[in-house]
Amino acid sequence: MERNQSRRQLAVMRQSLFDQGYLDEQFIQLEELQDDANPNFVEEVVTLYYRDSARLVTSIEQALRDRSPLDFNKLDSYMHQFKGSSSSIGAKKVKAESTQFREYCRAGNGEGCLRTFQQLKKEYTTLKKKLEAYFQLARQAGPNEIACRPK
Amino acid sequence: MSTASSSVVSDQFPAGLRVLVVDDDPTCLKILEKMLRTCLYEVTKSNRAEVALDMLRDKRNIFDIVISDVHMPDMDGFKLLEQVGLEMDLPVIMMSADDSKHVVMKGVTHGACDYLIKPVRIEALKNIWQHVVRKRKNEWKEIEQSGSVDEGDRQQKPSEDVDYSSSANEGNWRSSKRRKDEEDEADDRDDSSTLKKPRVVWSVELHQQFVAAVNQLGIDKAVPKKILELMNVPGLTRENVASHLQKYRLYLRRLSGVSQHPGNSFMSPQDASYGPLSSLNGLDLQTFAATGHIPAQSLATLQAASGLSRSTAKSGIPMPLVEQRNLFSFDNPKLRFGDGQPQHMNSGKQMNLLHGIPTNMEAKQLVNLHHSAQSLGGMNMQVSPHGGHNGQSSSLLMQMSQPQARGQILNETAGGQVTRLPTSTGQPILSNGIAGGVLARNGIGENGRAGYNQVPQTSSMLNFPLNHTAELPGNSFPLGSTPGISALPAKGGFHEDANSDIKGSAGFIASYDIFNDLQQHKPNGWELQNVGVGLTFDASQHSNSLRSNIDVAPSVLINQSYSSSQRNGQNSNASVTGKAIFSVGEGTEHRNNGQNVGQHMNNLLGDNSMRIKTERVPDTSFQPALFPQQFGQEDLMSALLKQQDGIVPAENEFDFDGYPLGNIPV
């Protein structure tokens, strides 16, 4: 009973991540890849993503700090990598921000880049917290629950 | 090969597909790996392109397909793609979060069999095995084709080409391969398929050596044995070289094949890694081969045309001729723009002269005629020797033209051009100008035999061009005639002559204000292109035309630019740089056209360019795009040469020129 409840809670939580636009269908792709061979595949990937992308975020931060003049090519290149990673885990909002960021890069809009990057970091961190909570709950709910697709 | 194809058919086939996935992003790599495993593929992953390349080299046959990210820090994904395309004939799928068109295009032009936008979905990966099957199937087909071609049923080939207009190019090229090469290739195939011999790792350095050797030899003459001698690398066997040569050609062809789609601009940077010369060589080979085929067809068609009255000839000929043109166009470029080899240059020159001559009418320039007569004599002499040199192209042309009655041919060709021209003319003002130019030619041709039927309309325009040409012939011909044929090889001399010519033209310029503008525009564009290009005869001729417009110094520049443009065209298999340059030239020319209707050259170019652009958009086949350019050049040549009459061989080519114009619109 308790387990059922936590499972339901998990499903609601998960759904809210989609409903609120934090995740997109790519995340479902990851879920579908999870199997007996890799029961924690999604979490592993997300963990890897946050570990690896932190490096990029730092690089971008640094590049933005050396303000005059901004190296838009470099920024764009960083953000391209960041976007590639983010999109592959289905981090929808983060991806949207990185797309916006790259547009500002191309336009040479330093202000836009800065603003977008702040927003991006916020989304990036928010998603991280939400996913951490989600995975924690998933572990409590039992190993097989994450994989089941809702609706 | 048969084993490979059978394995493809096996029941479990997609399962166990050996995939190498390369991505510097660990997250993506992990996901991709898992996805591919879920597809039951056998996955090897690498987060570094260099490592991946080493893997591919070490165990070349261990992978069926490669999936690679585009943006990687240690090696650009396109480089990897190129290397793979050169060293091992594996299908490569590129992927990137970057979905901008030019990047996707770059991937395709570099030979990627697919381009996946990140995030990659498993649905896309489930189907990648099809690329493996397709590749193997194509290889199989190639072998078959090369075999049949080897036996050389030339006449049949052409007809086949005609059948598939868009895909005909490939067929031509394939058929165009010379026998020697094919033999070598056959050997290679055996080697690679049976894996009897030790593999040679074609490192970048080794490959550069190889390219250098091929360039030195000229790709049409680059036989494995000679390349091997030039490379002088211990342990390297003739078979290794032959195999690599084949792949290199395939690579060049692939590049050229794709070049149709892309804009000019992006092509050039890509090719940079492999010397432009090499690419040129590739073209040459192809074109060369193509020429071999052409004769039979073209002759047949020409004859047919001759038999027909003009009007009929026009309608009847067009389609088949187009195909031939294509082939021819290739040939022409080769001949004219040598790889820097004197012989090529000569041939090119001769060709041009010939071209020009046929179209030229007696009409205006008696003086010119004299010049031309002399030059022609010289030309003819040269031509025949060249024919031997070039292989078949020049000789073939000669033969072609001679057998048939000149007069008829000219008339017919003229007719053909005329008819087609109208169609092309229909659109822009520029086209009108062009049409005028063509008409002029036609009229000339007709004049020789009959009256000036069409001349009247374009007469004004004709006059203008004629003047220019008149000057040009005087200048250019003297060079050819006086120094004799031998003089042709020397480029520097030509340039100087050109300069002198220019002076003469200067007078013309003065008369026409229009030219001034032209001068300004042209110099700019040309200068850009000038870098490092050798001067070809054609270039000089072009320059002559240009000269009329421009002063001496600019003219020189122009010459260079022309040659460069041509070369470039060849480099990227005619499409890449060539187009870009051409576009520049065209752009200028367009301006010119607006002002100077008189310049046939410009007009023609303008038309060509216009069409090319239109064609590109629809994604037409690669060759058409190329042709227009080449033709444009030829046209220019012919226009310049118009005044000179009587050269038979030239006529053939001229015909081609005219046709291409018509064909393109079709």
PDB file of N, CA and C in Angstrom, chain A residues 25-26 29-30 33 35 38 41 44-45 48-49 52 80-81 83-85 87-89 95 102, chain B residues 24-28 30-31 34-35 38 69 71 73 96-99 118-123:
ATOM      1  N   GLU A  25      10.141  14.592 -24.801  1.00  0.00           N
ATOM      2  CA  GLU A  25      10.010  13.162 -25.124  1.00  0.00           C
ATOM      3  C   GLU A  25      11.354  12.433 -25.188  1.00  0.00           C
ATOM      4  N   GLN A  26      12.416  13.193 -25.284  1.00  0.00           N
ATOM      5  CA  GLN A  26      13.712  12.527 -25.306  1.00  0.00           C
ATOM      6  C   GLN A  26      13.967  11.800 -23.982  1.00  0.00           C
ATOM      7  N   GLN A  29      12.603   8.551 -24.193  1.00  0.00           N
ATOM      8  CA  GLN A  29      13.514   7.660 -24.936  1.00  0.00           C
ATOM      9  C   GLN A  29      14.509   7.012 -23.973  1.00  0.00           C
ATOM     10  N   LEU A  30      15.006   7.816 -23.075  1.00  0.00           N
ATOM     11  CA  LEU A  30      15.953   7.270 -22.110  1.00  0.00           C
ATOM     12  C   LEU A  30      15.274   6.235 -21.224  1.00  0.00           C
ATOM     13  N   LEU A  33      15.021   3.017 -22.735  1.00  0.00           N
ATOM     14  CA  LEU A  33      16.278   2.286 -22.877  1.00  0.00           C
ATOM     15  C   LEU A  33      16.639   1.538 -21.604  1.00  0.00           C
ATOM     16  N   ASP A  35      16.625  -1.064 -18.961  1.00  0.00           N
ATOM     17  CA  ASP A  35      16.194  -2.464 -18.960  1.00  0.00           C
ATOM     18  C   ASP A  35      16.931  -3.214 -17.854  1.00  0.00           C
ATOM     19  N   ASN A  38      20.535  -2.454 -17.576  1.00  0.00           N
ATOM     20  CA  ASN A  38      20.834  -1.129 -17.009  1.00  0.00           C
ATOM     21  C   ASN A  38      19.620  -0.602 -16.270  1.00  0.00           C
ATOM     22  N   PHE A  41      19.510   3.202 -15.737  1.00  0.00           N
ATOM     23  CA  PHE A  41      20.105   3.886 -16.890  1.00  0.00           C
ATOM     24  C   PHE A  41      19.799   5.384 -16.906  1.00  0.00           C
ATOM     25  N   GLU A  44      21.695   7.209 -14.325  1.00  0.00           N
ATOM     26  CA  GLU A  44      23.121   7.244 -14.671  1.00  0.00           C
ATOM     27  C   GLU A  44      23.404   8.319 -15.717  1.00  0.00           C
ATOM     28  N   VAL A  45      22.539   8.357 -16.678  1.00  0.00           N
ATOM     29  CA  VAL A  45      22.746   9.334 -17.747  1.00  0.00           C
ATOM     30  C   VAL A  45      22.611  10.750 -17.214  1.00  0.00           C
ATOM     31  N   LEU A  48      25.573  11.632 -15.226  1.00  0.00           N
ATOM     32  CA  LEU A  48      26.691  11.897 -16.127  1.00  0.00           C
ATOM     33  C   LEU A  48      26.550  13.264 -16.772  1.00  0.00           C
ATOM     34  N   TYR A  49      25.340  13.552 -17.149  1.00  0.00           N
ATOM     35  CA  TYR A  49      25.090  14.838 -17.792  1.00  0.00           C
ATOM     36  C   TYR A  49      25.462  15.985 -16.868  1.00  0.00           C
ATOM     37  N   ASP A  52      29.257  16.221 -16.368  1.00  0.00           N
ATOM     38  CA  ASP A  52      30.012  16.680 -17.538  1.00  0.00           C
ATOM     39  C   ASP A  52      29.669  18.118 -17.914  1.00  0.00           C
ATOM     40  N   HIS A  80      26.983  25.122 -27.940  1.00  0.00           N
ATOM     41  CA  HIS A  80      26.588  24.049 -28.855  1.00  0.00           C
ATOM     42  C   HIS A  80      26.761  22.686 -28.179  1.00  0.00           C
ATOM     43  N   GLN A  81      27.890  22.534 -27.546  1.00  0.00           N
ATOM     44  CA  GLN A  81      28.108  21.264 -26.839  1.00  0.00           C
ATOM     45  C   GLN A  81      27.097  21.085 -25.726  1.00  0.00           C
ATOM     46  N   LYS A  83      24.217  22.315 -25.471  1.00  0.00           N
ATOM     47  CA  LYS A  83      22.891  22.054 -26.008  1.00  0.00           C
ATOM     48  C   LYS A  83      22.764  20.605 -26.459  1.00  0.00           C
ATOM     49  N   GLY A  84      23.834  20.108 -27.030  1.00  0.00           N
ATOM     50  CA  GLY A  84      23.804  18.716 -27.477  1.00  0.00           C
ATOM     51  C   GLY A  84      23.556  17.765 -26.321  1.00  0.00           C
ATOM     52  N   SER A  85      24.241  18.010 -25.226  1.00  0.00           N
ATOM     53  CA  SER A  85      24.053  17.153 -24.053  1.00  0.00           C
ATOM     54  C   SER A  85      22.655  17.318 -23.486  1.00  0.00           C
ATOM     55  N   SER A  87      19.946  18.396 -24.778  1.00  0.00           N
ATOM     56  CA  SER A  87      18.848  17.892 -25.588  1.00  0.00           C
ATOM     57  C   SER A  87      18.791  16.366 -25.542  1.00  0.00           C
ATOM     58  N   SER A  88      19.939  15.753 -25.343  1.00  0.00           N
ATOM     59  CA  SER A  88      19.926  14.295 -25.391  1.00  0.00           C
ATOM     60  C   SER A  88      19.374  13.675 -24.112  1.00  0.00           C
ATOM     61  N   ILE A  89      19.252  14.452 -23.060  1.00  0.00           N
ATOM     62  CA  ILE A  89      18.554  13.901 -21.893  1.00  0.00           C
ATOM     63  C   ILE A  89      17.124  14.436 -21.823  1.00  0.00           C
ATOM     64  N   LYS A  95      17.478  23.299 -22.827  1.00  0.00           N
ATOM     65  CA  LYS A  95      17.767  23.310 -24.255  1.00  0.00           C
ATOM     66  C   LYS A  95      17.235  24.581 -24.909  1.00  0.00           C
ATOM     67  N   ARG A 102      22.473  30.812 -28.128  1.00  0.00           N
ATOM     68  CA  ARG A 102      23.234  30.748 -29.381  1.00  0.00           C
ATOM     69  C   ARG A 102      22.741  31.778 -30.381  1.00  0.00           C
TER      70      ARG A 102
ATOM     71  N   ASP B  24      32.401  13.203 -28.552  1.00  0.00           N
ATOM     72  CA  ASP B  24      33.186  13.669 -27.411  1.00  0.00           C
ATOM     73  C   ASP B  24      32.312  13.916 -26.188  1.00  0.00           C
ATOM     74  N   ASP B  25      31.036  13.991 -26.403  1.00  0.00           N
ATOM     75  CA  ASP B  25      30.121  14.258 -25.298  1.00  0.00           C
ATOM     76  C   ASP B  25      29.763  12.937 -24.618  1.00  0.00           C
ATOM     77  N   PRO B  26      30.203  12.759 -23.381  1.00  0.00           N
ATOM     78  CA  PRO B  26      30.005  11.462 -22.724  1.00  0.00           C
ATOM     79  C   PRO B  26      28.530  11.117 -22.544  1.00  0.00           C
ATOM     80  N   THR B  27      27.721  12.137 -22.322  1.00  0.00           N
ATOM     81  CA  THR B  27      26.301  11.863 -22.141  1.00  0.00           C
ATOM     82  C   THR B  27      25.691  11.299 -23.420  1.00  0.00           C
ATOM     83  N   CYS B  28      25.969  11.994 -24.484  1.00  0.00           N
ATOM     84  CA  CYS B  28      25.444  11.534 -25.767  1.00  0.00           C
ATOM     85  C   CYS B  28      25.999  10.163 -26.102  1.00  0.00           C
ATOM     86  N   LYS B  30      26.993   7.851 -24.175  1.00  0.00           N
ATOM     87  CA  LYS B  30      26.395   6.786 -23.362  1.00  0.00           C
ATOM     88  C   LYS B  30      25.008   6.431 -23.872  1.00  0.00           C
ATOM     89  N   ILE B  31      24.256   7.463 -24.183  1.00  0.00           N
ATOM     90  CA  ILE B  31      22.896   7.221 -24.668  1.00  0.00           C
ATOM     91  C   ILE B  31      22.920   6.509 -26.017  1.00  0.00           C
ATOM     92  N   LYS B  34      23.815   2.923 -25.703  1.00  0.00           N
ATOM     93  CA  LYS B  34      22.698   2.117 -25.201  1.00  0.00           C
ATOM     94  C   LYS B  34      21.639   1.924 -26.282  1.00  0.00           C
ATOM     95  N   MET B  35      21.379   2.976 -26.986  1.00  0.00           N
ATOM     96  CA  MET B  35      20.378   2.868 -28.056  1.00  0.00           C
ATOM     97  C   MET B  35      20.809   1.859 -29.101  1.00  0.00           C
ATOM     98  N   THR B  38      20.465  -1.513 -27.899  1.00  0.00           N
ATOM     99  CA  THR B  38      19.061  -1.900 -27.900  1.00  0.00           C
ATOM    100  C   THR B  38      18.626  -2.347 -29.299  1.00  0.00           C
ATOM    101  N   ASP B  69      29.960  12.336 -34.289  1.00  0.00           N
ATOM    102  CA  ASP B  69      29.544  13.699 -33.995  1.00  0.00           C
ATOM    103  C   ASP B  69      30.312  14.647 -34.927  1.00  0.00           C
ATOM    104  N   HIS B  71      31.024  18.082 -34.122  1.00  0.00           N
ATOM    105  CA  HIS B  71      31.916  18.981 -33.385  1.00  0.00           C
ATOM    106  C   HIS B  71      32.676  18.205 -32.324  1.00  0.00           C
ATOM    107  N   PRO B  73      36.550  18.223 -30.290  1.00  0.00           N
ATOM    108  CA  PRO B  73      37.721  19.068 -30.066  1.00  0.00           C
ATOM    109  C   PRO B  73      38.988  18.566 -30.757  1.00  0.00           C
ATOM    110  N   SER B  96      24.724  15.892 -35.132  1.00  0.00           N
ATOM    111  CA  SER B  96      25.044  17.131 -34.449  1.00  0.00           C
ATOM    112  C   SER B  96      23.761  17.758 -33.956  1.00  0.00           C
ATOM    113  N   ALA B  97      23.921  18.546 -32.902  1.00  0.00           N
ATOM    114  CA  ALA B  97      22.768  19.318 -32.446  1.00  0.00           C
ATOM    115  C   ALA B  97      22.522  20.485 -33.390  1.00  0.00           C
ATOM    116  N   ASP B  98      23.490  20.703 -34.229  1.00  0.00           N
ATOM    117  CA  ASP B  98      23.404  21.814 -35.170  1.00  0.00           C
ATOM    118  C   ASP B  98      22.611  21.375 -36.391  1.00  0.00           C
ATOM    119  N   ASP B  99      21.463  21.950 -36.535  1.00  0.00           N
ATOM    120  CA  ASP B  99      20.635  21.544 -37.669  1.00  0.00           C
ATOM    121  C   ASP B  99      20.639  22.596 -38.769  1.00  0.00           C
ATOM    122  N   LYS B 118      20.745  15.919 -33.301  1.00  0.00           N
ATOM    123  CA  LYS B 118      20.616  15.556 -31.888  1.00  0.00           C
ATOM    124  C   LYS B 118      19.428  16.298 -31.286  1.00  0.00           C
ATOM    125  N   PRO B 119      18.750  15.726 -30.383  1.00  0.00           N
ATOM    126  CA  PRO B 119      18.983  14.402 -29.824  1.00  0.00           C
ATOM    127  C   PRO B 119      18.594  13.289 -30.807  1.00  0.00           C
ATOM    128  N   VAL B 120      19.462  12.336 -30.887  1.00  0.00           N
ATOM    129  CA  VAL B 120      19.199  11.231 -31.793  1.00  0.00           C
ATOM    130  C   VAL B 120      18.149  10.314 -31.173  1.00  0.00           C
ATOM    131  N   ARG B 121      17.232   9.930 -31.982  1.00  0.00           N
ATOM    132  CA  ARG B 121      16.180   9.038 -31.497  1.00  0.00           C
ATOM    133  C   ARG B 121      16.472   7.617 -31.953  1.00  0.00           C
ATOM    134  N   ILE B 122      16.013   6.729 -31.154  1.00  0.00           N
ATOM    135  CA  ILE B 122      16.327   5.339 -31.440  1.00  0.00           C
ATOM    136  C   ILE B 122      15.680   4.891 -32.753  1.00  0.00           C
ATOM    137  N   GLU B 123      14.603   5.537 -33.090  1.00  0.00           N
ATOM    138  CA  GLU B 123      13.943   5.167 -34.345  1.00  0.00           C
ATOM    139  C   GLU B 123      14.893   5.389 -35.523  1.00  0.00           C
TER     140      GLU B 123
END
